[in-house]
Coordinates of N, CA, C and O in Angstrom, one line a residue:
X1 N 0.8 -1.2 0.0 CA 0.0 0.0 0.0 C 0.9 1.2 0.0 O 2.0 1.4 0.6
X2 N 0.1 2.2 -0.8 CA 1.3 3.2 -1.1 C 0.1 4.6 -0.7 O -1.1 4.7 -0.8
X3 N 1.0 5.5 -0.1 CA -0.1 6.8 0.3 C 0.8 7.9 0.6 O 2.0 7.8 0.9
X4 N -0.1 9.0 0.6 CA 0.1 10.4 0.3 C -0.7 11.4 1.1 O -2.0 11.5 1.0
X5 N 0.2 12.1 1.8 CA -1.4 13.1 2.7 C -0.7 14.2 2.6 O 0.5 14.2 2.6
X6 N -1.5 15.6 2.5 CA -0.8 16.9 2.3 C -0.9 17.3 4.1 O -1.7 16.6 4.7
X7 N -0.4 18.1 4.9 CA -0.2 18.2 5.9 C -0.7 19.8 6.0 O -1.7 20.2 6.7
X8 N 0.0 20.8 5.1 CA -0.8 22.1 4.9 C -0.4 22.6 3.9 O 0.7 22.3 3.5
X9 N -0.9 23.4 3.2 CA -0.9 24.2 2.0 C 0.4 23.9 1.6 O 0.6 23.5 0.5
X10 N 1.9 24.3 2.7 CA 3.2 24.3 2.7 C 3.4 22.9 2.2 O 4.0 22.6 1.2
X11 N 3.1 22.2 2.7 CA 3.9 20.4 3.2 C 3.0 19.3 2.6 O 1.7 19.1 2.8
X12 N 3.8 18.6 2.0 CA 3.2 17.4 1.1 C 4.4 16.2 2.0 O 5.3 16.7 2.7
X13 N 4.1 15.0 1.8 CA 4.4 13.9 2.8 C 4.8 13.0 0.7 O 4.0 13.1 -0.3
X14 N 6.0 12.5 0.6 CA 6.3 11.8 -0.3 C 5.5 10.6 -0.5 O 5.3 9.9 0.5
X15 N 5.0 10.3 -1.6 CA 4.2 8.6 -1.5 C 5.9 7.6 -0.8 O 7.1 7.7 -0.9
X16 N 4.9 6.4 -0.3 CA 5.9 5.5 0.8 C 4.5 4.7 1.1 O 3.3 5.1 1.3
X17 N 5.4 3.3 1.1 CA 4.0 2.7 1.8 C 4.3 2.8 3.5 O 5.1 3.2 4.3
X18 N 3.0 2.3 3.4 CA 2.6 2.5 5.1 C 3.4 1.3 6.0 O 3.7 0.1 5.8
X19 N 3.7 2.1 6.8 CA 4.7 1.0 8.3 C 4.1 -0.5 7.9 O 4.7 -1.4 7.3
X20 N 3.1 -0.6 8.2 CA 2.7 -2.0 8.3 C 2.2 -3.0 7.1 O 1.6 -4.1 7.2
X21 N 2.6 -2.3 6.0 CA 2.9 -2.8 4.7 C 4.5 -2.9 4.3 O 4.8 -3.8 3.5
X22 N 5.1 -2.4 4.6 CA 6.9 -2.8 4.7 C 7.3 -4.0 4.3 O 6.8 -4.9 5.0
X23 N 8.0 -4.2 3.5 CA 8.3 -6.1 3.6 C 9.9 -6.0 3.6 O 10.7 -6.9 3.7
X24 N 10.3 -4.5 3.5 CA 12.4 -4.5 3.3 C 12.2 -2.9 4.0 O 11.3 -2.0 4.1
X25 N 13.8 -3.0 4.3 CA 14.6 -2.1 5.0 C 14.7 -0.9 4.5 O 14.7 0.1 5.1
X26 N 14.7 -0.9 2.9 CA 14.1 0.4 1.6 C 13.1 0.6 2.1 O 13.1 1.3 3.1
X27 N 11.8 0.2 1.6 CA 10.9 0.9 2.1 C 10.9 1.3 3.6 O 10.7 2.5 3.8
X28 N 11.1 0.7 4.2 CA 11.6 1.7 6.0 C 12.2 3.0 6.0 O 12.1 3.8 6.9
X29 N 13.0 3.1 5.0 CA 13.6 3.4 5.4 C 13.5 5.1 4.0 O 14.0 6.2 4.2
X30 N 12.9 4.8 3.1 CA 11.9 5.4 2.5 C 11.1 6.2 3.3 O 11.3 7.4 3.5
X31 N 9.9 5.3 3.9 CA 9.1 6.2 4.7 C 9.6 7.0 5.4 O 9.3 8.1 5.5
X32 N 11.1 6.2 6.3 CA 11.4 7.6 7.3 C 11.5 8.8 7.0 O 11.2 9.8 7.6
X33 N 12.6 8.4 5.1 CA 13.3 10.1 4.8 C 12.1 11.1 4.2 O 12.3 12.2 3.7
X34 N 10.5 10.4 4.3 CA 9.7 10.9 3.2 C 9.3 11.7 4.6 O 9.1 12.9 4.4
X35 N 9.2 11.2 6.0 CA 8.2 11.9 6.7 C 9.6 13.0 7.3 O 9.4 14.2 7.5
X36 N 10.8 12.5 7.4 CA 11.9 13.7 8.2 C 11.7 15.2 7.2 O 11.5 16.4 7.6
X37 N 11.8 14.7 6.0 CA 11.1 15.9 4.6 C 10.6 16.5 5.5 O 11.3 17.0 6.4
X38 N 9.1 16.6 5.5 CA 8.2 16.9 6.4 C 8.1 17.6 7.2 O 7.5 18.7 7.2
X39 N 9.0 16.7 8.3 CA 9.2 16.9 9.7 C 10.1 18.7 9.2 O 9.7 19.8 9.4
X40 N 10.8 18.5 8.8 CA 11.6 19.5 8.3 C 10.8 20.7 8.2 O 10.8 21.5 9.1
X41 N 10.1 20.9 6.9 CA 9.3 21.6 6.6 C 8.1 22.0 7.5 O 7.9 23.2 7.3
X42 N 7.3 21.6 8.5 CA 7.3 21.6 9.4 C 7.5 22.4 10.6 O 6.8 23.3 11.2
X43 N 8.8 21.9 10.8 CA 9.3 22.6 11.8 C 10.1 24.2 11.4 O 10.6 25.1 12.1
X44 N 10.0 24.0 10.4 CA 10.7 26.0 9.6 C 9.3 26.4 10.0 O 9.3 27.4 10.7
X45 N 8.3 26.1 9.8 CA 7.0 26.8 10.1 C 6.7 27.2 11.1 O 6.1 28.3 11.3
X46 N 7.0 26.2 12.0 CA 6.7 26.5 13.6 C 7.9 27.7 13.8 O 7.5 28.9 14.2
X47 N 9.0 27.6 13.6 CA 10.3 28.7 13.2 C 9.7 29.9 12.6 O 9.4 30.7 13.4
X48 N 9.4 30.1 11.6 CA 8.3 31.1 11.9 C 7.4 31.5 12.2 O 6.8 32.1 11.4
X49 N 6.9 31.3 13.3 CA 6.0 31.2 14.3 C 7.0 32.1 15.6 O 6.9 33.1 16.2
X50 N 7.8 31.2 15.6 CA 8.9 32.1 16.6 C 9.0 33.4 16.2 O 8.6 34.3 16.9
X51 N 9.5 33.4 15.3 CA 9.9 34.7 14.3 C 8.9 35.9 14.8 O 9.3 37.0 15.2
X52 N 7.4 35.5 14.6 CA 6.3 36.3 14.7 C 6.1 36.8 16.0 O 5.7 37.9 16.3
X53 N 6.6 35.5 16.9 CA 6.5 35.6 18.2 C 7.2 37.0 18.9 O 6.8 37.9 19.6
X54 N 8.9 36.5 18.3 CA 9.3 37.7 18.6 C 8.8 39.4 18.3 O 9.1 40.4 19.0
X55 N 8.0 39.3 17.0 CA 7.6 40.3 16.9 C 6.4 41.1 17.5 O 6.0 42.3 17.6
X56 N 6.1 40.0 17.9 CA 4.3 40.9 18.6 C 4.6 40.9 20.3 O 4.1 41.6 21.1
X57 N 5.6 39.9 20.7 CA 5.6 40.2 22.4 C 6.4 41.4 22.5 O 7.3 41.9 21.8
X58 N 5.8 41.7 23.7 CA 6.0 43.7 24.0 C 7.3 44.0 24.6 O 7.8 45.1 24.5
X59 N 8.1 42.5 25.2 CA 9.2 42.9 25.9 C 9.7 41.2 25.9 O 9.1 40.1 26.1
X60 N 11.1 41.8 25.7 CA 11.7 40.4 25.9 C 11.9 39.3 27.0 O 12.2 38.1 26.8
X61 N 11.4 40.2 28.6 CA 11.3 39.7 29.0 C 10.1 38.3 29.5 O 10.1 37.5 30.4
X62 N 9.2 38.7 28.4 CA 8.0 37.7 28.1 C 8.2 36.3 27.1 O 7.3 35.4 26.9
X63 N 9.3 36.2 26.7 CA 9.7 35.4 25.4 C 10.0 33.7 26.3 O 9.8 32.6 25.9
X64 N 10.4 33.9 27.3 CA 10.3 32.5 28.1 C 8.9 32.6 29.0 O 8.5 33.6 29.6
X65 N 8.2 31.3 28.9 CA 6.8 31.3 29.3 C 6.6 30.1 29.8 O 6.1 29.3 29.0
X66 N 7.0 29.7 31.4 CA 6.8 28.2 32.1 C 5.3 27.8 31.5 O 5.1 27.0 30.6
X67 N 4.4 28.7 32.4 CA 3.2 28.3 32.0 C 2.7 27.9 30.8 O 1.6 27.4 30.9
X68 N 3.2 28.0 29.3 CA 3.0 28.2 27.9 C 3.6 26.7 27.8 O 3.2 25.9 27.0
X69 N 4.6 26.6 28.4 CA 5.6 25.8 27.5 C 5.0 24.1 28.3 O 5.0 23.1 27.5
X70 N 4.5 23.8 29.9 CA 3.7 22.9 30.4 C 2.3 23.0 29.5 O 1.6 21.9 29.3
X71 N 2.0 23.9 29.0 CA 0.2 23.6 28.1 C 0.9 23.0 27.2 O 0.6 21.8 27.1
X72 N 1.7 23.5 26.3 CA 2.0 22.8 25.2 C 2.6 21.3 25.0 O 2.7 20.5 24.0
X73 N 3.1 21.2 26.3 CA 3.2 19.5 26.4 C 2.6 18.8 26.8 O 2.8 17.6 26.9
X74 N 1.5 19.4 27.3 CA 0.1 18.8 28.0 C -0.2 18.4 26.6 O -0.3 17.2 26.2
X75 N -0.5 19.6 26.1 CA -1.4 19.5 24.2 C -0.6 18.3 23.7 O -1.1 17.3 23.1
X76 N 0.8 18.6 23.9 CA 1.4 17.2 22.7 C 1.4 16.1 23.5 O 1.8 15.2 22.9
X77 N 1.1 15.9 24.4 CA 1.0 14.4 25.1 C 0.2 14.2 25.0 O 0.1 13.0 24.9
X78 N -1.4 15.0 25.2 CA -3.0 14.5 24.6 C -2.7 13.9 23.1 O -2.9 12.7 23.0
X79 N -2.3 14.5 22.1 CA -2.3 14.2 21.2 C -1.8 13.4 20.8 O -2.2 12.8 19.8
X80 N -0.2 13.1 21.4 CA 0.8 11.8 21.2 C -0.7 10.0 21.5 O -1.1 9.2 20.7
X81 N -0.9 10.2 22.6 CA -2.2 9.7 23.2 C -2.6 8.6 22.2 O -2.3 7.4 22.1
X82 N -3.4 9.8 21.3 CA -4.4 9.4 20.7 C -3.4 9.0 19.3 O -3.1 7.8 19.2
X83 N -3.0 9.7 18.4 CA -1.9 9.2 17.8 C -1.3 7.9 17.9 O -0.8 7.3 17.0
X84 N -1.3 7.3 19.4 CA -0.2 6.1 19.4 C 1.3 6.5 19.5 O 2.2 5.7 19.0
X85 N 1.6 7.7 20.0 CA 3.0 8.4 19.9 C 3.4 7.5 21.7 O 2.6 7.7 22.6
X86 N 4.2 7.0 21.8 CA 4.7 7.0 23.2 C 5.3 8.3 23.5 O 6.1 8.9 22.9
X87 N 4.5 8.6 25.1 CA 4.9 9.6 25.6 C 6.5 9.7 25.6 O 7.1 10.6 25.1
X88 N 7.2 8.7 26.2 CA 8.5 8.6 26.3 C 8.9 8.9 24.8 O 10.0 8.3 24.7
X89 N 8.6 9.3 23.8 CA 9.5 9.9 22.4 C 8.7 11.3 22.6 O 9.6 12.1 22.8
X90 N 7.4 11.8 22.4 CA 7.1 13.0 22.7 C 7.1 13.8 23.6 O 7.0 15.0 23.2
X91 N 7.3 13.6 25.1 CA 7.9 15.1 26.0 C 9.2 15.0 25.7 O 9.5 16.1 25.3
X92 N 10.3 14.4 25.7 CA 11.7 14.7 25.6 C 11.7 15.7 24.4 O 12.1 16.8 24.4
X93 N 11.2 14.8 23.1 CA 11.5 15.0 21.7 C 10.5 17.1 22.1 O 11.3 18.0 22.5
X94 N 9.8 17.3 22.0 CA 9.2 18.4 22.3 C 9.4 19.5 23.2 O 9.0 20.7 22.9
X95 N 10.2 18.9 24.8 CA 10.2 19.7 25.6 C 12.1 20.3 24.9 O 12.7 21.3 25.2
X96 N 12.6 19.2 23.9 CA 13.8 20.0 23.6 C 13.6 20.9 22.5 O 14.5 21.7 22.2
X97 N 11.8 20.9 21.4 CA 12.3 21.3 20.4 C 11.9 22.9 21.1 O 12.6 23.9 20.8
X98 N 10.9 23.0 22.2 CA 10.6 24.5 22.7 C 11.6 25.0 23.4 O 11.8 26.2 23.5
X99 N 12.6 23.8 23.8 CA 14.0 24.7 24.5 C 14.4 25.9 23.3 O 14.4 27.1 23.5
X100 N 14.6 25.1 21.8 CA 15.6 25.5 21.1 C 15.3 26.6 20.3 O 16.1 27.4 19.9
X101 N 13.2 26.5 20.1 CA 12.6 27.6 19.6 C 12.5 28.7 20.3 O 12.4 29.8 19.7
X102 N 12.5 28.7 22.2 CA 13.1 29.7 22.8 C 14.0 30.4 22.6 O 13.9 31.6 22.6
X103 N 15.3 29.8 22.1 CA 16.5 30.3 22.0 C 16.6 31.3 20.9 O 17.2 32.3 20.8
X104 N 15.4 30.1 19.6 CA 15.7 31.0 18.5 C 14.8 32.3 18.4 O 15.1 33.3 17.7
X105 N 13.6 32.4 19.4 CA 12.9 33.3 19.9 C 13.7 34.5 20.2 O 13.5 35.6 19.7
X106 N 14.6 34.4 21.1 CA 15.1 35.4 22.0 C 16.5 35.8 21.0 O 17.4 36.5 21.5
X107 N 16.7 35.2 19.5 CA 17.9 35.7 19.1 C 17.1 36.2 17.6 O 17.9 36.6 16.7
X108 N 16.0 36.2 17.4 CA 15.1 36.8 16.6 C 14.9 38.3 17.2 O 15.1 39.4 16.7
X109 N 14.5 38.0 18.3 CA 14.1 39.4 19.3 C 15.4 39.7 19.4 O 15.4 40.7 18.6
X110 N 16.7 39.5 19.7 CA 17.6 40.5 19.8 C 17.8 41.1 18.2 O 17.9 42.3 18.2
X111 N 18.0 40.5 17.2 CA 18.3 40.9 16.1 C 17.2 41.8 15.1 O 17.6 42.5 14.1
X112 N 16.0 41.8 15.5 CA 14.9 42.4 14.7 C 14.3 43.7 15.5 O 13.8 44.7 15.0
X113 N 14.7 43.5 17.4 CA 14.1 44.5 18.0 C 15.0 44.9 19.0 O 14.7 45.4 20.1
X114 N 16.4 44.7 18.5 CA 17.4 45.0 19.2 C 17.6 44.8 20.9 O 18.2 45.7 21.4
X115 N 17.3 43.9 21.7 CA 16.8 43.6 23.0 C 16.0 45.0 23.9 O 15.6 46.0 23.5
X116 N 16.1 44.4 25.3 CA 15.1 45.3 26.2 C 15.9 46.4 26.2 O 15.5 47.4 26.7

C-alpha cells in the first residue's frame, strides 16, 4: 500500500508505503526520509511562528513562558495519546524542540528589536 497526505498548504508527505505494509529495510527506510522531509518543513514553520512571536511580544522579558511551555506539552501528550505516539518519544523530543525555539525566539528578538 502506497499513500500520500498533504499536511498544509506548505507540506506534502512523499508517497511511501505505510509501516505495516513494509516487507524490506528500503521501504523503511523510504518512509522515514519521506516523513523527516516533512518533519523538516514543518518545523521551519513552527520557526516562523517564533519569528512572529518575537515580533508581537511587547518585551523580551516575556519570550520564556513556564506556563505556555507545560500547556504545550500537555497539548502534545493528549495528542501523542491518541496518535499512538509514546509519551516517552514526545515530551523529551518536544520539551527539547521548545528549549531550542526559545533560543531562536530570543535571538530573533535580539536581532529584529534590538533587546530590552
Amino acid at each position: 500500500m502506497c499513500w500520500s497526505a498533504p499536511l498544509s498548504d506548505d507540506v506534502k508527505i512523499d508517497a511511501r508505503v505505510a509501516p505495516e505494509a513494509c516487507t524490506s529495510m528500503a521501504e523503511v527506510r523510504q518512509g522515514v526520509d519521506a516523513l523527516d522531509r516533512a518533519l523538516v518543513a514543518l518545523m521551519a514553520e513552527r520557526q516562523r511562528y517564533m519569528d512572529a512571536a518575537a515580533r508581537i511580544k511587547p518585551s523580551r522579558n516575556v519570550v520564556h513562558d513556564d506556563a505556555r511551555i507545560e500547556d504545550v506539552v500537555a497539548k502534545v501528550l493528549a495528542a501523542a495519546k491518541t496518535a499512538g505516539l509514546s509519551p516517552d518519544i514526545a515530551e523529551p523530543v518536544w520539551r527539547t524542540l521548545i528549549d531550542r525555539c526559545i533560543a531562536h525566539e530570543f535571538e530573533s528578538w535580539d536581532r529584529t528589536r534590538g533587546g530590552d
